[in-house]
């Protein structure tokens, strides 16, 4: 079993920063891609940023230049530094990881429980 535990959400004002962390634990051989998705009320879950074990990164257009994703492969942890936050960034942020549990397994998706980020105007 694999668990993803997120931390770092909260309430901030427009223009401020937050840093999210997500640590994966459990039966892990390797993690291919880790990253963050978000879901605002009444909207579908959307990609925010992802990073592969080799460092390839994808960002949603709406966060490019403001958010930075990084990871510590030794700690199975992914981070999201969010700067210049806007009210439209308000959402529940979910950590995602594509985990290989044994050397003979195919990658499987895992999700964290979500952490609330609220940006007031």
N, CA and C of each residue as an Amber inpcrd file, in Angstrom:
protein
   363
   0.8410000  -1.1890000   0.0000000   0.0000000   0.0000000   0.0000000
   0.8800000   1.2450000   0.0000000   0.3960000   2.2650000  -0.6890000
   1.1250000   3.5170000  -0.8080000   0.2600000   4.6440000  -0.2600000
   0.8520000   5.5200000   0.5380000   0.1460000   6.6810000   1.0700000
   0.8460000   7.9590000   0.6100000   0.0420000   8.9520000   0.2810000
   0.5420000  10.2920000  -0.0470000  -0.0150000  11.2510000   0.9970000
   0.8610000  11.9510000   1.6730000   0.4420000  12.8700000   2.7220000
   0.8750000  14.2810000   2.3370000  -0.1120000  15.1580000   2.2130000
   0.1300000  16.5430000   1.8110000   0.1540000  17.4520000   3.0300000
   0.8310000  18.5710000   2.8780000   0.8350000  19.5940000   3.9140000
   1.1370000  20.9350000   3.2660000   0.7880000  22.0100000   3.9760000
   1.1770000  23.3390000   3.5340000   0.0680000  24.2270000   3.0150000
  -1.1480000  23.7440000   2.9520000  -2.2360000  24.5980000   2.4880000
  -2.5960000  25.6410000   3.5320000  -3.5000000  26.5450000   3.1530000
  -3.9330000  27.5520000   4.0910000  -4.6210000  28.7140000   3.4270000
  -4.7970000  29.7810000   4.2060000  -5.4660000  30.9960000   3.7370000
  -4.4270000  32.1070000   3.6230000  -4.3300000  32.6990000   2.4340000
  -3.4110000  33.8110000   2.2170000  -4.1280000  34.9030000   1.4380000
  -3.4700000  36.0470000   1.3330000  -4.0160000  37.1540000   0.5500000
  -3.3880000  37.1820000  -0.8410000  -4.0500000  37.8800000  -1.7300000
  -3.5410000  38.0200000  -3.0960000  -2.1030000  38.5190000  -3.0890000
  -1.2750000  37.8520000  -3.8820000   0.1230000  38.2360000  -4.0010000
   1.0660000  37.5070000  -3.0620000   0.5190000  36.8080000  -2.0880000
   1.3500000  36.0980000  -1.1350000   1.7480000  34.7220000  -1.6790000
   2.5180000  33.9910000  -0.8640000   3.0630000  32.7000000  -1.2930000
   2.6790000  31.5880000  -0.3320000   2.6860000  30.3790000  -0.8620000
   2.5100000  29.1670000  -0.0720000   3.3960000  28.0830000  -0.6730000
   3.7870000  27.1300000   0.1640000   4.5540000  25.9920000  -0.3180000
   3.8550000  24.7230000   0.1360000   3.5050000  23.8900000  -0.8260000
   2.8970000  22.6010000  -0.5400000   3.9520000  21.5060000  -0.5990000
   3.7680000  20.5090000   0.2510000   4.6390000  19.3360000   0.2470000
   3.7880000  18.0820000   0.1960000   4.3300000  17.0360000  -0.4030000
   3.6340000  15.7520000  -0.4630000   4.6830000  14.6470000  -0.3640000
   4.5440000  13.8420000   0.6790000   5.4860000  12.7410000   0.8970000
   4.7880000  11.4120000   0.6430000   5.4140000  10.5870000  -0.1650000
   4.9000000   9.2470000  -0.4510000   5.6140000   8.2350000   0.4280000
   4.8400000   7.2800000   0.9440000   5.4250000   6.2360000   1.7820000
   4.7140000   4.9230000   1.5140000   5.3430000   3.8390000   1.9860000
   4.7500000   2.5280000   1.8010000   5.5890000   1.6630000   0.8880000
   4.9190000   0.7750000   0.1690000   5.5930000  -0.1680000  -0.7070000
   5.9260000   0.5040000  -2.0370000   7.1390000   1.0470000  -2.1340000
   7.5300000   1.8190000  -3.3130000   8.8400000   1.2960000  -3.8630000
   8.8360000   0.9290000  -5.1360000  10.0810000   0.5910000  -5.8140000
  10.6600000   1.8510000  -6.4550000   9.8210000   2.5610000  -7.1760000
  10.2040000   3.8360000  -7.7500000   8.9430000   4.6310000  -8.0790000
   9.0980000   5.9290000  -8.2230000   7.9810000   6.7900000  -8.6030000
   8.3370000   7.4790000  -9.9040000   7.4970000   7.2940000 -10.9140000
   7.7900000   7.9060000 -12.2070000   7.4670000   9.3910000 -12.1790000
   6.2270000   9.7330000 -12.2120000   5.8140000  11.1350000 -12.2440000
   5.0900000  11.4890000 -10.9610000   5.4070000  12.6320000 -10.4020000
   4.6970000  13.1730000  -9.2400000   4.2190000  14.5690000  -9.5930000
   3.1780000  14.9930000  -8.9050000   2.7510000  16.3470000  -9.1970000
   1.5070000  16.7520000  -8.4500000   0.9170000  17.8230000  -8.9550000
  -0.2100000  18.4500000  -8.2840000  -1.3400000  18.7280000  -9.2630000
  -2.5350000  18.4560000  -8.7890000  -3.7610000  18.8170000  -9.4760000
  -4.5860000  19.6620000  -8.5150000  -5.5720000  20.3540000  -9.0310000
  -6.4500000  21.1350000  -8.1630000  -7.8810000  21.0790000  -8.6580000
  -8.7900000  21.2870000  -7.7150000 -10.2110000  21.2830000  -8.0440000
 -10.9010000  22.4020000  -7.2860000 -11.4310000  23.3350000  -8.0380000
 -12.1990000  24.4240000  -7.4530000 -13.6670000  24.0240000  -7.3950000
 -14.4500000  24.6570000  -6.5250000 -15.8780000  24.3070000  -6.4150000
 -16.5950000  24.4320000  -7.7520000 -17.3100000  23.3790000  -8.1220000
 -18.0750000  23.3900000  -9.3540000 -17.2670000  23.1730000 -10.6130000
 -15.9850000  22.8910000 -10.4600000 -15.1290000  22.6960000 -11.6280000
 -14.4930000  21.3180000 -11.6010000 -13.9850000  20.9020000 -12.7550000
 -13.2940000  19.6190000 -12.8430000 -11.8770000  19.7440000 -12.2890000
 -11.3390000  18.6150000 -11.8520000  -9.9600000  18.5830000 -11.3960000
  -9.0490000  18.8640000 -12.5920000  -8.0380000  19.7090000 -12.3820000
  -7.1410000  20.0750000 -13.4650000  -5.6870000  19.9560000 -13.0400000
  -4.8470000  19.7110000 -14.0300000  -3.4170000  19.6170000 -13.7710000
  -2.8600000  20.9860000 -13.4060000  -1.9800000  20.9950000 -12.4110000
  -1.2590000  22.2190000 -12.0610000   0.1940000  22.1120000 -12.5200000
   0.8670000  21.0590000 -12.0440000   2.2720000  20.8690000 -12.4060000
   2.6850000  19.4460000 -12.0880000   3.5070000  18.8720000 -12.9540000
   4.0410000  17.5450000 -12.6890000   5.5250000  17.5160000 -13.0220000
   6.2190000  16.5500000 -12.4220000   7.6550000  16.4100000 -12.6290000
   8.0080000  14.9260000 -12.6330000   8.8270000  14.5090000 -13.5900000
   9.2560000  13.1190000 -13.6490000  10.4770000  12.9140000 -12.7640000
  10.8520000  11.6570000 -12.5850000  12.0350000  11.3560000 -11.7850000
  13.2950000  11.9150000 -12.4390000  13.2420000  12.1190000 -13.7350000
  14.3860000  12.6810000 -14.4460000  14.3730000  14.1860000 -14.5190000
  13.3160000  14.8080000 -13.9880000  13.2620000  16.2640000 -13.9230000
  12.4920000  16.9500000 -15.0280000  11.7920000  16.1910000 -15.8710000
  10.9570000  16.8250000 -16.8910000   9.6960000  17.3850000 -16.2440000
   9.3700000  18.6240000 -16.5650000   8.3030000  19.3450000 -15.8780000
   7.2430000  19.8320000 -16.8660000   6.0000000  19.7530000 -16.4300000
   4.8770000  20.3420000 -17.1610000   4.1100000  21.2600000 -16.2120000
   3.6960000  22.4110000 -16.7210000   2.8810000  23.3500000 -15.9610000
   1.6110000  23.6750000 -16.7290000   0.5410000  23.9290000 -15.9900000
  -0.6360000  24.5260000 -16.6060000  -0.2770000  25.9600000 -17.0150000
  -0.8400000  26.4060000 -18.1210000  -0.5360000  27.7640000 -18.5950000
  -0.8670000  28.8040000 -17.5310000  -1.8990000  28.5510000 -16.7480000
  -2.3760000  29.5410000 -15.7790000  -1.4020000  29.7590000 -14.6190000
  -0.4450000  28.8530000 -14.4360000   0.4820000  28.9840000 -13.3010000
   1.9270000  29.1960000 -13.7320000   2.1890000  29.1360000 -15.0230000
   3.5660000  29.3150000 -15.5050000   4.1040000  30.6800000 -15.0640000
   5.3360000  30.6590000 -14.5500000   5.9590000  31.8880000 -14.0870000
   5.6320000  32.2460000 -12.6560000   4.6510000  31.5660000 -12.0600000
   4.2760000  31.8490000 -10.6620000   4.5150000  30.6480000  -9.7480000
   4.3050000  29.4420000 -10.2680000   4.4650000  28.2270000  -9.4740000
   5.7180000  27.4800000  -9.9080000   6.3400000  26.8020000  -8.9450000
   7.5170000  25.9940000  -9.2300000   7.3620000  24.6370000  -8.5670000
   7.4520000  23.5900000  -9.3640000   7.3770000  22.2330000  -8.8230000
   8.7920000  21.6550000  -8.7380000   9.0350000  20.9020000  -7.6800000
  10.3320000  20.2380000  -7.5050000  10.1090000  18.9480000  -6.7380000
  11.1310000  18.1030000  -6.7160000  10.9950000  16.8580000  -5.9740000
  12.3440000  16.4250000  -5.4290000  12.2470000  15.6450000  -4.3530000
  13.4170000  15.0190000  -3.7400000  13.2110000  13.5270000  -3.9030000
  13.8890000  12.9350000  -4.8680000  13.6760000  11.5150000  -5.1650000
  14.0580000  10.6260000  -3.9860000  15.0760000  11.0120000  -3.2470000
  15.5130000  10.1970000  -2.1050000  14.4570000  10.1510000  -1.0110000
  13.6530000  11.2080000  -0.9240000  12.6050000  11.2900000   0.1010000
  11.2230000  11.0000000  -0.4570000  11.1330000  10.6890000  -1.7370000
   9.8260000  10.4560000  -2.3760000   8.8630000  11.6000000  -2.0810000
   9.3560000  12.7950000  -2.2020000   8.5840000  13.9780000  -1.8500000
   8.5670000  14.9550000  -3.0170000   7.3980000  15.5480000  -3.2240000
   7.2350000  16.5720000  -4.2470000   6.7600000  17.8600000  -3.5750000
   7.2190000  18.9870000  -4.1090000   6.8930000  20.2860000  -3.5580000
   6.2390000  21.1650000  -4.6320000   5.4520000  22.1100000  -4.1710000
   4.8980000  23.1170000  -5.0700000   5.0390000  24.4750000  -4.4040000
   5.9410000  25.2800000  -4.9320000   6.1000000  26.6390000  -4.4550000
   5.1580000  27.5300000  -5.2550000   4.2390000  28.1800000  -4.5630000
   3.2430000  29.0110000  -5.2260000   3.4570000  30.4600000  -4.8380000
   3.8390000  31.2600000  -5.7940000   4.0690000  32.6950000  -5.5820000
   3.0350000  33.5120000  -6.3340000   2.9210000  34.7650000  -5.9440000
   1.9790000  35.6850000  -6.6020000   0.5880000  35.0660000  -6.7170000
   0.1060000  34.5380000  -5.6270000  -1.1750000  33.8370000  -5.6510000
  -2.3230000  34.7840000  -5.9700000  -3.3100000  34.2250000  -6.6610000
  -4.4870000  34.9720000  -7.0840000  -5.7410000  34.2940000  -6.5390000
  -6.8280000  35.0280000  -6.4110000  -8.0750000  34.3890000  -5.9340000
  -8.4860000  33.1910000  -6.7880000  -8.1920000  33.2220000  -8.0770000
  -8.5730000  32.1010000  -8.9420000  -7.7230000  30.8570000  -8.7070000
  -6.6930000  30.9580000  -7.8670000  -5.9270000  29.7860000  -7.4710000
  -6.5940000  29.0360000  -6.3280000  -7.6520000  29.5900000  -5.7750000
  -8.3620000  28.9410000  -4.6760000  -8.9330000  27.6020000  -5.1350000
  -8.5870000  26.5540000  -4.3990000  -9.0040000  25.2040000  -4.7680000
  -8.4930000  24.2220000  -3.7200000  -8.9490000  22.9870000  -3.8390000
  -8.3160000  21.8890000  -3.1120000  -7.2150000  21.3430000  -4.0110000
  -6.0200000  21.2780000  -3.4720000  -4.8610000  20.8080000  -4.2280000
  -4.5750000  19.3520000  -3.8420000  -4.4740000  18.5170000  -4.8690000
  -4.2500000  17.0880000  -4.6660000  -2.8790000  16.6910000  -5.1980000
  -2.1780000  15.9310000  -4.3980000  -0.9110000  15.3430000  -4.8320000
  -1.2040000  14.0650000  -5.6160000  -0.4300000  13.8290000  -6.6400000
  -0.5770000  12.6260000  -7.4660000   0.7970000  12.0000000  -7.6860000
   0.8310000  10.6880000  -7.6690000   2.0920000   9.9930000  -7.9510000
   1.8240000   8.7430000  -8.7670000   2.6690000   8.5000000  -9.7330000
   2.6100000   7.2800000 -10.5470000   3.6790000   6.3370000  -9.9880000
   3.2190000   5.3350000  -9.2140000   4.1150000   4.5230000  -8.3900000
   4.2880000   3.1250000  -8.9490000   5.5260000   2.6900000  -8.9800000
   5.8610000   1.3000000  -9.2960000   6.2110000   0.6240000  -7.9800000
   5.4390000  -0.3980000  -7.6060000   5.6230000  -0.9690000  -6.2610000
   6.6550000  -2.0870000  -6.2220000   6.8920000  -2.7770000  -7.3380000
   7.9650000  -3.7580000  -7.4260000   8.6100000  -3.6190000  -8.8100000
   9.7600000  -4.2310000  -8.9880000  10.4510000  -4.1130000 -10.2700000
   9.7060000  -4.8140000 -11.3900000   8.6890000  -5.6060000 -11.0560000
   7.9140000  -6.3120000 -12.0680000   6.5550000  -5.6570000 -12.3160000
   6.2770000  -4.5690000 -11.6220000   4.9600000  -3.9340000 -11.6920000
   4.9200000  -2.8410000 -12.7390000   3.6980000  -2.5110000 -13.1520000
   3.4760000  -1.3380000 -13.9900000   3.1010000  -0.1860000 -13.0710000
   3.3020000   1.0510000 -13.5190000   2.9580000   2.1860000 -12.6560000
   1.4730000   2.2460000 -12.3470000   1.1540000   2.5990000 -11.1070000
  -0.2270000   2.7820000 -10.6830000  -0.4020000   4.1780000 -10.1120000
  -1.5580000   4.7950000 -10.3400000  -1.7950000   6.1490000  -9.8270000
  -2.2540000   6.1460000  -8.3770000  -1.7160000   7.0750000  -7.6060000
  -2.1320000   7.2840000  -6.2220000  -2.4020000   8.7680000  -6.0070000
  -3.3440000   9.0350000  -5.0990000  -3.7360000  10.4180000  -4.7970000
  -3.6380000  10.6980000  -3.3120000  -3.2930000  11.9310000  -2.9870000
  -3.3740000  12.3670000  -1.6120000  -4.7980000  12.7490000  -1.2610000
  -4.9960000  13.1410000   0.0040000  -6.3400000  13.4470000   0.4850000
  -6.7750000  14.8580000   0.1200000  -5.8410000  15.6810000  -0.3060000
  -6.1580000  17.0470000  -0.6980000  -5.8860000  18.0430000   0.4170000
  -5.4540000  19.2250000   0.0280000  -5.2240000  20.3010000   0.9870000
  -5.8230000  21.5930000   0.4220000  -6.5260000  22.3210000   1.2630000
  -7.2330000  23.5150000   0.8070000  -6.2830000  24.7000000   0.7150000
  -6.3510000  25.3920000  -0.4140000  -5.6440000  26.6530000  -0.6080000
  -6.7060000  27.7080000  -0.9070000  -6.7380000  28.7470000  -0.0850000
  -7.6980000  29.8280000  -0.2640000  -6.9440000  31.1510000  -0.3720000
  -7.2140000  31.8810000  -1.4480000  -6.5630000  33.1690000  -1.6790000
  -7.6340000  34.2460000  -1.6410000  -7.5320000  35.1300000  -0.6780000
  -8.5250000  36.1920000  -0.5360000  -8.0740000  37.4360000  -1.3030000
  -9.0510000  38.1700000  -1.7960000  -8.7460000  39.3820000  -2.5730000
  -8.6560000  40.6110000  -1.6920000
